[in-house]
Amino acid sequence: MKKKDNLSFYENVQRNFDKAAAHLTYPKGILEQIKECNAVYQMRFPVKVGNKIEVIEAYRVQHSHHRLPTKGGIRFSHHVNQDEVMALAALMTYKCAIVDVPFGGAKGGVKISPREYSVEALEKITRRYTVELIRKNFIGPSNDVPAPDYGTGEREMAWILDTYATFKNGSEIDAAGCVTGKPVNQSGIQGRTEATGRGVFYGLKEICDDKDMMKELGMDMGIAGKTMVIQGMGNVGSYAGSISQNEGDVKVIAVSEIEGTIHDPNGLDMDKLIKYRKKNGTIIGFGKSKALKVREDWVGLECDILVPAALESQIHKGNAKQVKAKIVAEAANGPVTSEAEDILNKKGVCILPDMYLNAGGVTVSYFEWLKNLSHMRFGRMEKRFNQNTYNKLLNSVEELTGKSVSARDRAMLIKGADEVDLVRSGLEETMINSYQQFIQIYKRRKNITDLRTAAFVCALNKVANDYTTLGVFP
Ligand code: NAD
């Protein structure tokens, strides 16, 4: 899709790949194999909507099979096209590699605008799409595992599981692992819905606690007190905003949505704003905020951190010069085009790349898949054991010191971990560890001058190593 810039989304991803590949010495064939999409399935199927028969255009792309299953969300949007799905599938490969999730990359897309369909019609389309995937073996716990993306959520994932399990006629014991992002009562996992937004927060916290990076950007240490502007208040944007505000003391000063952009330099209460939009169907008129005349002007607002969390190509060569933020946090996939990136790099703006920053979703999807294969919730075996051990330990401390802790403190100190505690802890560990991996490449290799290239180099090293050790079919 051409959009203001000369390169399509997929061409942007390929260009970023080439930039990073120039720093690597693997045989050309290995890099070529990684770069291209392994399998592209374009489908059209009829669905009866009301009295009409509609022919729906849809895709599933598997970018890399170096690890299986492949993994990637399903997008429902009228913008969906093959180029977009290929770009998103490729990003999934690099994203999984960055956060050490042992999957290849994939992505799905259905070219519909969900707002224009009833729930019944959406269910029919989702189920029919799933059947098409089953027919071609493009879904299954060991080969390809979808998840939510733009325009889909846990409801659609539950329909996918039900369709898959029905077709397998109860014969596949791990059927629940055919899709992630399911509702918790349908084999989902606590903490998946918030995971991408929470990961964005952990990633931002990491860079703000990085002395070298803060010095380079001329910013104060720590995330507390930083100002933030968010585009897109869907799954990712809402959680990123509210968790950053509640756990990081960030001030969200503007939010842009489809109906317009609101701004309040004193800060918007994200939790109240989310409720307000649910009730009123708009963010306009919230609290003391003022609506901007031009929705797109969120790009140029004065702030520390700009968070595009809607769609790709939102910061392009036409508006990149307006950016005043020091950090652009890519919560969405591909929100900054490569031509815009050249402009931002020249301005000294730091882009925290999508393949790292929004990897929280796939990380917790991985935990959900593991839970489905083990058929047991996390924490079930050890929670009480740990609680009893901590209790005994505390009793001994009290006995030895002759002092006792309050009942409230005792409850807090001896608490064993629930599933959601373990998921959050695993996600935080992943985001910290992955940050350290690519930031070291950035800091050590002086010829790598931006974080995206460093992240790409980190990811490509891992995928190339896999291909090298797998060997190539003779
Ligand atoms: P979503 O559908 O829940 O929310 C997207 C929001 O963006 C919607 O509220 C929509 O109205 C808004 N929007 C669309 N166009 C806009 C515009 N021009 N201006 C302002 N607002 C606009 O989608 P999501 O799941 O939050 O995904 C958002 C982005 O994050 C996508 O790029 C997606 O690929 C990426 N992502 C999502 C996940 C996930 O777990 N859901 C994981 C990784 C990456």
Short mmCIF file of C-alpha atoms and ligand atoms in Angstrom, two decimals:
data_model
loop_
_atom_site.label_atom_id
_atom_site.label_comp_id
_atom_site.label_asym_id
_atom_site.label_seq_id
_atom_site.Cartn_x
_atom_site.Cartn_y
_atom_site.Cartn_z
CA MET A 1 0.00 0.00 0.00
CA LYS A 2 1.52 3.36 -1.01
CA LYS A 3 0.88 5.99 1.61
CA LYS A 4 2.40 9.45 1.38
CA ASP A 5 5.85 7.84 1.20
CA ASN A 6 7.40 6.08 -1.76
CA LEU A 7 7.75 2.69 -0.09
CA SER A 8 4.97 0.28 0.85
CA PHE A 9 4.82 -1.16 4.40
CA TYR A 10 6.50 -4.40 3.28
CA GLU A 11 9.16 -2.46 1.37
CA ASN A 12 9.82 -0.47 4.55
CA VAL A 13 10.40 -3.67 6.52
CA GLN A 14 12.65 -5.01 3.73
CA ARG A 15 14.65 -1.78 3.72
CA ASN A 16 15.15 -1.99 7.48
CA PHE A 17 16.21 -5.63 7.04
CA ASP A 18 18.80 -4.63 4.40
CA LYS A 19 20.16 -1.89 6.65
CA ALA A 20 20.79 -4.43 9.41
CA ALA A 21 21.98 -7.22 7.08
CA ALA A 22 24.79 -4.91 5.92
CA HIS A 23 26.30 -5.37 9.42
CA LEU A 24 26.22 -9.19 9.23
CA THR A 25 28.46 -11.75 7.60
CA TYR A 26 26.17 -14.78 7.12
CA PRO A 27 26.12 -16.41 3.66
CA LYS A 28 23.87 -14.43 1.29
CA GLY A 29 21.53 -17.41 0.85
CA ILE A 30 20.78 -17.59 4.58
CA LEU A 31 19.90 -13.90 4.74
CA GLU A 32 17.76 -14.17 1.58
CA GLN A 33 15.89 -17.11 3.10
CA ILE A 34 15.16 -15.13 6.24
CA LYS A 35 14.09 -12.02 4.36
CA GLU A 36 11.37 -13.52 2.19
CA CYS A 37 7.94 -14.83 3.22
CA ASN A 38 7.87 -18.64 3.10
CA ALA A 39 4.16 -19.12 2.39
CA VAL A 40 1.45 -16.67 1.32
CA TYR A 41 -2.13 -17.88 1.30
CA GLN A 42 -4.64 -15.55 -0.26
CA MET A 43 -8.25 -16.67 -0.07
CA ARG A 44 -11.72 -15.53 -1.02
CA PHE A 45 -14.82 -17.09 0.46
CA PRO A 46 -18.54 -16.36 0.35
CA VAL A 47 -20.52 -15.49 3.48
CA LYS A 48 -24.25 -14.79 3.64
CA VAL A 49 -24.76 -11.44 5.39
CA GLY A 50 -28.45 -10.58 5.72
CA ASN A 51 -29.96 -11.25 2.27
CA LYS A 52 -26.67 -10.72 0.44
CA ILE A 53 -23.82 -13.06 -0.35
CA GLU A 54 -20.53 -11.26 0.25
CA VAL A 55 -17.21 -12.47 -1.09
CA ILE A 56 -14.59 -11.86 1.62
CA GLU A 57 -10.90 -11.33 0.82
CA ALA A 58 -8.49 -12.72 3.44
CA TYR A 59 -4.87 -13.76 3.97
CA ARG A 60 -2.56 -15.84 6.12
CA VAL A 61 1.17 -15.42 5.65
CA GLN A 62 3.85 -17.56 7.26
CA HIS A 63 7.08 -15.64 7.05
CA SER A 64 9.62 -18.02 8.58
CA HIS A 65 9.63 -21.72 9.46
CA HIS A 66 12.97 -21.76 11.29
CA ARG A 67 10.94 -22.46 14.45
CA LEU A 68 7.48 -23.99 14.65
CA PRO A 69 4.69 -23.23 15.21
CA THR A 70 4.53 -19.92 13.40
CA LYS A 71 2.73 -17.22 15.32
CA GLY A 72 0.96 -13.96 14.59
CA GLY A 73 -2.28 -12.07 15.06
CA ILE A 74 -5.32 -11.76 12.84
CA ARG A 75 -6.32 -8.28 11.73
CA PHE A 76 -9.82 -7.24 10.69
CA SER A 77 -9.65 -3.98 8.74
CA HIS A 78 -10.77 -2.63 5.39
CA HIS A 79 -7.12 -1.61 4.78
CA VAL A 80 -5.93 -5.25 4.81
CA ASN A 81 -3.93 -6.24 1.73
CA GLN A 82 -1.21 -8.75 0.89
CA ASP A 83 1.63 -6.25 1.30
CA GLU A 84 0.46 -5.32 4.80
CA VAL A 85 0.04 -8.92 5.97
CA MET A 86 3.47 -9.87 4.58
CA ALA A 87 5.06 -6.93 6.39
CA LEU A 88 3.36 -7.83 9.67
CA ALA A 89 4.33 -11.52 9.31
CA ALA A 90 7.98 -10.59 8.75
CA LEU A 91 7.93 -8.33 11.82
CA MET A 92 6.58 -11.26 13.85
CA THR A 93 9.65 -13.37 13.01
CA TYR A 94 12.00 -10.66 14.28
CA LYS A 95 9.78 -9.90 17.26
CA CYS A 96 9.72 -13.53 18.42
CA ALA A 97 13.49 -13.74 18.02
CA ILE A 98 14.10 -10.53 20.01
CA VAL A 99 12.13 -11.78 23.02
CA ASP A 100 13.30 -15.42 22.75
CA VAL A 101 9.86 -16.80 21.98
CA PRO A 102 10.56 -20.01 20.00
CA PHE A 103 8.17 -19.37 17.09
CA GLY A 104 8.41 -18.39 13.44
CA GLY A 105 6.52 -15.30 12.30
CA ALA A 106 3.07 -15.26 10.69
CA LYS A 107 0.10 -12.92 10.31
CA GLY A 108 -3.50 -13.06 9.14
CA GLY A 109 -5.83 -10.46 7.74
CA VAL A 110 -9.48 -10.25 6.78
CA LYS A 111 -10.46 -7.29 4.61
CA ILE A 112 -13.56 -6.09 6.44
CA SER A 113 -14.44 -3.14 8.61
CA PRO A 114 -15.78 -4.78 11.80
CA ARG A 115 -17.92 -1.72 12.65
CA GLU A 116 -20.05 -2.38 9.56
CA TYR A 117 -21.06 -5.91 10.61
CA SER A 118 -23.36 -7.33 13.27
CA VAL A 119 -21.86 -9.68 15.88
CA GLU A 120 -23.60 -12.60 14.10
CA ALA A 121 -22.01 -11.67 10.77
CA LEU A 122 -18.58 -11.27 12.38
CA GLU A 123 -18.93 -14.71 13.95
CA LYS A 124 -19.82 -16.25 10.58
CA ILE A 125 -16.86 -14.57 8.86
CA THR A 126 -14.43 -15.59 11.64
CA ARG A 127 -15.60 -19.19 11.61
CA ARG A 128 -15.48 -19.41 7.83
CA TYR A 129 -11.98 -17.91 7.77
CA THR A 130 -10.90 -20.52 10.35
CA VAL A 131 -12.29 -23.32 8.17
CA GLU A 132 -10.23 -22.01 5.25
CA LEU A 133 -7.13 -22.11 7.47
CA ILE A 134 -7.89 -25.66 8.65
CA ARG A 135 -8.34 -26.83 5.04
CA LYS A 136 -4.85 -25.71 4.09
CA ASN A 137 -3.22 -26.70 7.38
CA PHE A 138 -2.54 -23.05 8.21
CA ILE A 139 -3.69 -23.41 11.82
CA GLY A 140 -2.88 -25.85 14.64
CA PRO A 141 -0.98 -25.90 17.96
CA SER A 142 2.12 -27.31 16.28
CA ASN A 143 2.09 -25.47 12.95
CA ASP A 144 0.47 -22.01 13.08
CA VAL A 145 -1.12 -20.24 16.06
CA PRO A 146 -3.06 -16.98 15.50
CA ALA A 147 -3.82 -14.32 18.13
CA PRO A 148 -5.68 -10.98 18.30
CA ASP A 149 -4.55 -7.91 16.40
CA TYR A 150 -6.17 -4.68 15.19
CA GLY A 151 -9.94 -5.15 15.02
CA THR A 152 -10.04 -8.53 16.81
CA GLY A 153 -10.02 -9.61 20.44
CA GLU A 154 -10.73 -12.52 22.75
CA ARG A 155 -14.27 -12.99 21.37
CA GLU A 156 -12.95 -13.81 17.89
CA MET A 157 -10.25 -16.07 19.39
CA ALA A 158 -12.95 -18.08 21.23
CA TRP A 159 -14.85 -18.54 17.92
CA ILE A 160 -11.63 -19.72 16.25
CA LEU A 161 -10.95 -22.29 18.99
CA ASP A 162 -14.53 -23.56 18.89
CA THR A 163 -14.42 -23.97 15.10
CA TYR A 164 -11.04 -25.69 15.20
CA ALA A 165 -12.01 -28.06 18.04
CA THR A 166 -15.31 -28.91 16.30
CA PHE A 167 -13.51 -29.81 13.08
CA LYS A 168 -10.98 -31.93 14.96
CA ASN A 169 -13.90 -33.79 16.53
CA GLY A 170 -12.25 -34.00 19.97
CA SER A 171 -9.35 -36.01 18.57
CA GLU A 172 -6.64 -33.40 19.27
CA ILE A 173 -5.77 -33.24 22.95
CA ASP A 174 -3.88 -29.94 22.56
CA ALA A 175 -6.53 -28.24 20.42
CA ALA A 176 -6.76 -25.29 22.86
CA GLY A 177 -3.24 -24.31 21.78
CA CYS A 178 -4.41 -23.60 18.20
CA VAL A 179 -4.95 -19.92 19.04
CA THR A 180 -3.97 -17.53 21.86
CA GLY A 181 -5.57 -14.43 23.33
CA LYS A 182 -8.64 -16.48 24.27
CA PRO A 183 -10.95 -15.53 27.15
CA VAL A 184 -9.62 -16.85 30.48
CA ASN A 185 -12.61 -19.21 30.84
CA GLN A 186 -11.90 -20.62 27.34
CA SER A 187 -8.36 -21.82 27.99
CA GLY A 188 -6.92 -18.30 27.98
CA ILE A 189 -4.43 -16.89 30.47
CA GLN A 190 -4.66 -14.12 33.06
CA GLY A 191 -2.88 -11.00 31.89
CA ARG A 192 -3.01 -11.59 28.11
CA THR A 193 -5.39 -8.74 27.29
CA GLU A 194 -3.17 -6.13 28.96
CA ALA A 195 0.09 -7.78 27.88
CA THR A 196 1.06 -5.66 24.86
CA GLY A 197 0.31 -2.37 26.65
CA ARG A 198 2.06 -3.59 29.82
CA GLY A 199 5.09 -4.59 27.73
CA VAL A 200 5.16 -1.08 26.25
CA PHE A 201 5.33 0.29 29.79
CA TYR A 202 8.14 -2.10 30.84
CA GLY A 203 10.10 -1.22 27.68
CA LEU A 204 9.73 2.51 28.29
CA LYS A 205 10.68 2.11 31.94
CA GLU A 206 13.84 0.30 30.86
CA ILE A 207 15.03 3.03 28.51
CA CYS A 208 14.17 5.75 31.05
CA ASP A 209 16.25 3.91 33.68
CA ASP A 210 19.19 3.63 31.25
CA LYS A 211 21.71 6.29 32.29
CA ASP A 212 23.55 6.31 28.94
CA MET A 213 20.37 6.63 26.89
CA MET A 214 18.93 9.37 29.07
CA LYS A 215 22.20 11.26 28.84
CA GLU A 216 22.30 10.83 25.04
CA LEU A 217 18.72 12.11 24.76
CA GLY A 218 19.19 14.92 27.27
CA MET A 219 16.41 13.59 29.48
CA ASP A 220 16.10 13.16 33.25
CA MET A 221 16.42 9.63 34.62
CA GLY A 222 13.28 7.61 35.37
CA ILE A 223 9.88 7.33 33.79
CA ALA A 224 8.03 9.22 36.56
CA GLY A 225 6.83 12.64 35.50
CA LYS A 226 7.43 12.11 31.78
CA THR A 227 4.69 13.41 29.48
CA MET A 228 3.07 11.14 26.93
CA VAL A 229 0.86 11.52 23.85
CA ILE A 230 -0.98 8.43 22.57
CA GLN A 231 -2.56 7.73 19.19
CA GLY A 232 -5.17 4.95 19.32
CA MET A 233 -7.09 4.01 22.43
CA GLY A 234 -7.76 0.39 21.56
CA ASN A 235 -6.30 -2.59 23.33
CA VAL A 236 -2.65 -1.55 23.15
CA GLY A 237 -3.01 2.22 23.58
CA SER A 238 -5.47 2.00 26.50
CA TYR A 239 -3.38 -0.38 28.58
CA ALA A 240 -0.09 1.33 27.69
CA GLY A 241 -1.55 4.66 28.84
CA SER A 242 -3.28 3.50 31.97
CA ILE A 243 -0.43 1.26 33.22
CA SER A 244 2.18 3.97 32.49
CA GLN A 245 0.07 6.43 34.46
CA ASN A 246 -0.81 4.12 37.38
CA GLU A 247 2.47 2.26 37.80
CA GLY A 248 4.97 4.70 36.31
CA ASP A 249 3.53 8.08 37.27
CA VAL A 250 3.56 9.18 33.64
CA LYS A 251 1.39 12.15 32.65
CA VAL A 252 -0.72 11.38 29.57
CA ILE A 253 -1.43 14.84 28.14
CA ALA A 254 -3.13 13.98 24.83
CA VAL A 255 -4.98 11.11 23.17
CA SER A 256 -5.92 10.80 19.52
CA GLU A 257 -8.73 8.57 18.35
CA ILE A 258 -10.74 8.18 15.17
CA GLU A 259 -13.17 10.92 16.30
CA GLY A 260 -10.43 13.48 17.07
CA THR A 261 -7.59 14.43 19.41
CA ILE A 262 -7.95 15.80 22.95
CA HIS A 263 -5.28 17.64 24.89
CA ASP A 264 -4.94 18.65 28.52
CA PRO A 265 -1.45 19.81 29.64
CA ASN A 266 -2.39 18.95 33.24
CA GLY A 267 -2.94 15.30 32.32
CA LEU A 268 -5.87 13.09 31.35
CA ASP A 269 -7.02 10.39 33.76
CA MET A 270 -6.71 7.37 31.46
CA ASP A 271 -9.01 5.08 33.45
CA LYS A 272 -11.78 7.69 33.51
CA LEU A 273 -11.20 8.46 29.83
CA ILE A 274 -11.57 4.78 28.88
CA LYS A 275 -14.88 4.63 30.79
CA TYR A 276 -16.00 7.94 29.25
CA ARG A 277 -15.40 6.67 25.70
CA LYS A 278 -17.18 3.39 26.42
CA LYS A 279 -20.23 5.32 27.64
CA ASN A 280 -20.26 8.16 25.11
CA GLY A 281 -18.64 6.56 22.07
CA THR A 282 -16.12 9.43 21.83
CA ILE A 283 -13.22 11.01 23.68
CA ILE A 284 -14.34 14.53 22.70
CA GLY A 285 -15.68 16.56 25.62
CA PHE A 286 -13.78 14.62 28.30
CA GLY A 287 -13.02 16.53 31.52
CA LYS A 288 -11.15 19.81 31.00
CA SER A 289 -9.54 18.64 27.75
CA LYS A 290 -9.61 20.68 24.55
CA ALA A 291 -10.13 19.10 21.14
CA LEU A 292 -7.50 19.92 18.51
CA LYS A 293 -8.81 21.38 15.25
CA VAL A 294 -6.92 18.82 13.19
CA ARG A 295 -6.90 15.24 14.47
CA GLU A 296 -3.46 14.48 13.01
CA ASP A 297 -1.81 17.31 14.97
CA TRP A 298 -1.11 14.90 17.87
CA VAL A 299 2.19 14.22 16.05
CA GLY A 300 3.57 17.68 16.76
CA LEU A 301 2.49 18.11 20.39
CA GLU A 302 5.17 19.02 22.89
CA CYS A 303 5.87 15.92 25.03
CA ASP A 304 8.61 13.50 26.13
CA ILE A 305 7.16 10.30 24.67
CA LEU A 306 5.00 9.90 21.57
CA VAL A 307 3.14 6.59 21.45
CA PRO A 308 1.59 5.66 18.10
CA ALA A 309 -0.68 2.72 19.02
CA ALA A 310 -3.10 2.55 16.10
CA LEU A 311 -1.82 1.52 12.68
CA GLU A 312 1.24 1.57 10.42
CA SER A 313 2.62 4.60 8.51
CA GLN A 314 1.17 7.20 10.89
CA ILE A 315 4.44 9.13 11.12
CA HIS A 316 5.57 9.64 7.54
CA LYS A 317 7.81 11.98 5.58
CA GLY A 318 4.95 14.50 5.47
CA ASN A 319 4.70 15.00 9.25
CA ALA A 320 7.95 13.64 10.77
CA LYS A 321 9.49 17.11 10.93
CA GLN A 322 6.72 18.18 13.35
CA VAL A 323 7.73 15.64 16.02
CA LYS A 324 8.91 17.36 19.21
CA ALA A 325 9.11 14.28 21.45
CA LYS A 326 12.49 12.82 22.41
CA ILE A 327 11.22 9.22 22.24
CA VAL A 328 8.83 7.69 19.71
CA ALA A 329 7.54 4.49 21.29
CA GLU A 330 6.29 2.16 18.55
CA ALA A 331 3.39 0.44 20.31
CA ALA A 332 1.74 -0.21 16.92
CA ASN A 333 3.42 -2.22 14.18
CA GLY A 334 5.26 -0.09 11.62
CA PRO A 335 3.87 3.31 12.70
CA VAL A 336 7.01 5.13 11.44
CA THR A 337 7.89 4.81 7.76
CA SER A 338 11.57 4.48 6.86
CA GLU A 339 11.56 7.87 5.16
CA ALA A 340 10.18 9.39 8.37
CA GLU A 341 12.77 7.45 10.33
CA ASP A 342 15.59 9.10 8.36
CA ILE A 343 14.15 12.50 9.33
CA LEU A 344 13.72 11.54 13.00
CA ASN A 345 17.21 10.06 13.21
CA LYS A 346 18.65 13.31 11.89
CA LYS A 347 16.66 15.23 14.51
CA GLY A 348 18.09 12.98 17.24
CA VAL A 349 14.71 11.48 18.11
CA CYS A 350 15.00 7.98 19.57
CA ILE A 351 12.66 5.36 18.07
CA LEU A 352 12.01 2.44 20.39
CA PRO A 353 11.23 -0.14 17.70
CA ASP A 354 7.97 -2.10 17.38
CA MET A 355 9.68 -5.48 17.10
CA TYR A 356 10.80 -5.01 20.70
CA LEU A 357 8.33 -2.63 22.28
CA ASN A 358 5.05 -4.36 21.39
CA ALA A 359 6.39 -7.90 21.88
CA GLY A 360 4.56 -8.23 25.22
CA GLY A 361 1.53 -9.66 23.42
CA VAL A 362 3.40 -12.51 21.77
CA THR A 363 5.38 -13.15 24.95
CA VAL A 364 2.24 -13.76 27.00
CA SER A 365 0.71 -15.65 24.05
CA TYR A 366 3.69 -17.98 24.38
CA PHE A 367 2.89 -18.43 28.08
CA GLU A 368 -0.75 -19.16 27.14
CA TRP A 369 0.31 -21.74 24.56
CA LEU A 370 2.58 -23.43 27.14
CA LYS A 371 -0.33 -23.46 29.60
CA ASN A 372 -2.55 -25.07 26.96
CA LEU A 373 0.01 -27.79 26.25
CA SER A 374 0.53 -28.47 29.96
CA HIS A 375 -3.22 -28.40 30.66
CA MET A 376 -2.61 -26.64 33.95
CA ARG A 377 -2.70 -23.06 35.14
CA PHE A 378 0.56 -21.45 36.22
CA GLY A 379 1.07 -21.36 39.99
CA ARG A 380 -1.21 -24.29 40.80
CA MET A 381 1.57 -26.57 42.02
CA GLU A 382 3.73 -24.12 43.95
CA LYS A 383 1.53 -21.32 45.32
CA ARG A 384 0.52 -22.96 48.63
CA PHE A 385 3.89 -24.61 49.07
CA ASN A 386 5.63 -21.24 48.78
CA GLN A 387 3.07 -19.63 51.06
CA ASN A 388 3.69 -22.24 53.78
CA THR A 389 7.47 -21.90 53.43
CA TYR A 390 7.34 -18.07 53.70
CA ASN A 391 5.03 -18.42 56.71
CA LYS A 392 7.48 -20.72 58.51
CA LEU A 393 10.36 -18.39 57.66
CA LEU A 394 8.51 -15.39 59.04
CA ASN A 395 7.61 -17.30 62.23
CA SER A 396 11.31 -18.05 62.75
CA VAL A 397 12.28 -14.40 62.18
CA GLU A 398 9.64 -13.32 64.72
CA GLU A 399 10.85 -15.90 67.22
CA LEU A 400 14.50 -14.87 66.78
CA THR A 401 13.87 -11.12 66.97
CA GLY A 402 11.06 -11.20 69.51
CA LYS A 403 9.15 -8.78 67.25
CA SER A 404 6.04 -9.50 65.20
CA VAL A 405 4.72 -8.08 61.91
CA SER A 406 1.15 -6.87 61.47
CA ALA A 407 -1.49 -9.20 60.00
CA ARG A 408 -1.56 -7.02 56.87
CA ASP A 409 2.20 -7.19 56.36
CA ARG A 410 2.18 -10.92 57.07
CA ALA A 411 -0.44 -11.52 54.39
CA MET A 412 1.65 -9.50 51.91
CA LEU A 413 4.98 -11.15 52.80
CA ILE A 414 3.82 -14.75 52.64
CA LYS A 415 1.64 -14.49 49.53
CA GLY A 416 2.38 -17.18 46.94
CA ALA A 417 2.24 -16.18 43.27
CA ASP A 418 -1.04 -16.39 41.33
CA GLU A 419 -1.09 -16.94 37.59
CA VAL A 420 -1.32 -13.22 36.84
CA ASP A 421 1.66 -12.47 39.13
CA LEU A 422 3.77 -15.04 37.31
CA VAL A 423 2.67 -13.79 33.88
CA ARG A 424 3.53 -10.18 34.75
CA SER A 425 6.85 -11.23 36.26
CA GLY A 426 7.71 -13.35 33.19
CA LEU A 427 6.78 -10.46 30.92
CA GLU A 428 8.85 -7.94 32.88
CA GLU A 429 11.85 -10.28 32.89
CA THR A 430 11.47 -10.76 29.12
CA MET A 431 11.26 -7.03 28.36
CA ILE A 432 14.28 -6.23 30.57
CA ASN A 433 16.38 -9.07 29.22
CA SER A 434 15.58 -8.32 25.56
CA TYR A 435 16.27 -4.61 26.02
CA GLN A 436 19.70 -5.43 27.42
CA GLN A 437 20.46 -7.70 24.46
CA PHE A 438 19.88 -5.14 21.70
CA ILE A 439 20.97 -2.05 23.64
CA GLN A 440 24.39 -3.66 24.15
CA ILE A 441 24.68 -4.04 20.37
CA TYR A 442 23.76 -0.36 19.97
CA LYS A 443 26.23 0.78 22.61
CA ARG A 444 29.13 -1.44 21.54
CA ARG A 445 28.95 -1.17 17.75
CA LYS A 446 29.65 2.44 16.89
CA ASN A 447 28.63 1.95 13.24
CA ILE A 448 25.08 1.06 14.38
CA THR A 449 23.44 4.39 15.03
CA ASP A 450 19.78 3.61 15.70
CA LEU A 451 17.88 1.20 17.93
CA ARG A 452 15.88 -0.42 15.12
CA THR A 453 19.04 -1.55 13.34
CA ALA A 454 20.44 -2.82 16.66
CA ALA A 455 17.22 -4.75 17.34
CA PHE A 456 17.22 -6.16 13.79
CA VAL A 457 20.86 -7.28 14.13
CA CYS A 458 20.02 -8.97 17.44
CA ALA A 459 17.01 -10.77 15.90
CA LEU A 460 18.75 -11.72 12.65
CA ASN A 461 21.69 -13.24 14.53
CA LYS A 462 19.32 -15.58 16.34
CA VAL A 463 17.31 -16.58 13.25
CA ALA A 464 20.45 -16.99 11.12
CA ASN A 465 22.02 -19.19 13.80
CA ASP A 466 18.94 -21.38 13.75
CA TYR A 467 19.06 -21.73 9.96
CA THR A 468 22.79 -22.42 10.07
CA THR A 469 22.49 -25.17 12.68
CA LEU A 470 19.38 -26.63 11.03
CA GLY A 471 21.37 -27.07 7.84
CA VAL A 472 19.99 -26.51 4.37
CA PHE A 473 18.06 -29.24 2.54
CA PRO A 474 20.47 -30.77 -0.02
P1 NAD B 1 -7.47 -2.06 18.39
O1 NAD B 1 -8.36 -2.34 17.24
O2 NAD B 1 -7.85 -2.61 19.73
O3 NAD B 1 -7.25 -0.48 18.59
C1 NAD B 1 -6.78 0.40 17.62
C2 NAD B 1 -7.39 1.78 17.90
O4 NAD B 1 -6.82 2.73 17.01
C3 NAD B 1 -8.90 1.81 17.68
O5 NAD B 1 -9.53 2.29 18.84
C4 NAD B 1 -9.08 2.75 16.48
O6 NAD B 1 -10.27 3.50 16.53
C5 NAD B 1 -7.85 3.63 16.60
N1 NAD B 1 -7.48 4.27 15.34
C6 NAD B 1 -7.46 3.75 14.09
N2 NAD B 1 -7.06 4.66 13.19
C7 NAD B 1 -6.80 5.80 13.89
C8 NAD B 1 -6.35 7.11 13.52
N3 NAD B 1 -6.07 7.42 12.26
N4 NAD B 1 -6.19 8.03 14.51
C9 NAD B 1 -6.45 7.72 15.81
N5 NAD B 1 -6.89 6.52 16.21
C10 NAD B 1 -7.05 5.56 15.26
O7 NAD B 1 -6.04 -2.58 17.93
P2 NAD B 1 -4.83 -2.99 18.87
O8 NAD B 1 -4.92 -4.45 19.12
O9 NAD B 1 -4.72 -2.04 19.99
O10 NAD B 1 -3.60 -2.79 17.86
C11 NAD B 1 -3.04 -1.52 17.62
C12 NAD B 1 -1.67 -1.68 16.98
O11 NAD B 1 -0.84 -2.48 17.85
C13 NAD B 1 -1.65 -2.40 15.63
O12 NAD B 1 -0.61 -1.88 14.85
C14 NAD B 1 -1.33 -3.84 16.00
O13 NAD B 1 -0.75 -4.55 14.93
C15 NAD B 1 -0.35 -3.61 17.13
N6 NAD B 1 -0.20 -4.75 18.05
C16 NAD B 1 -1.27 -5.26 18.71
C17 NAD B 1 -1.09 -6.33 19.59
C18 NAD B 1 -2.22 -6.91 20.42
O14 NAD B 1 -1.94 -7.76 21.28
N7 NAD B 1 -3.45 -6.50 20.24
C19 NAD B 1 0.19 -6.88 19.75
C20 NAD B 1 1.26 -6.32 19.08
C21 NAD B 1 1.05 -5.26 18.23
#
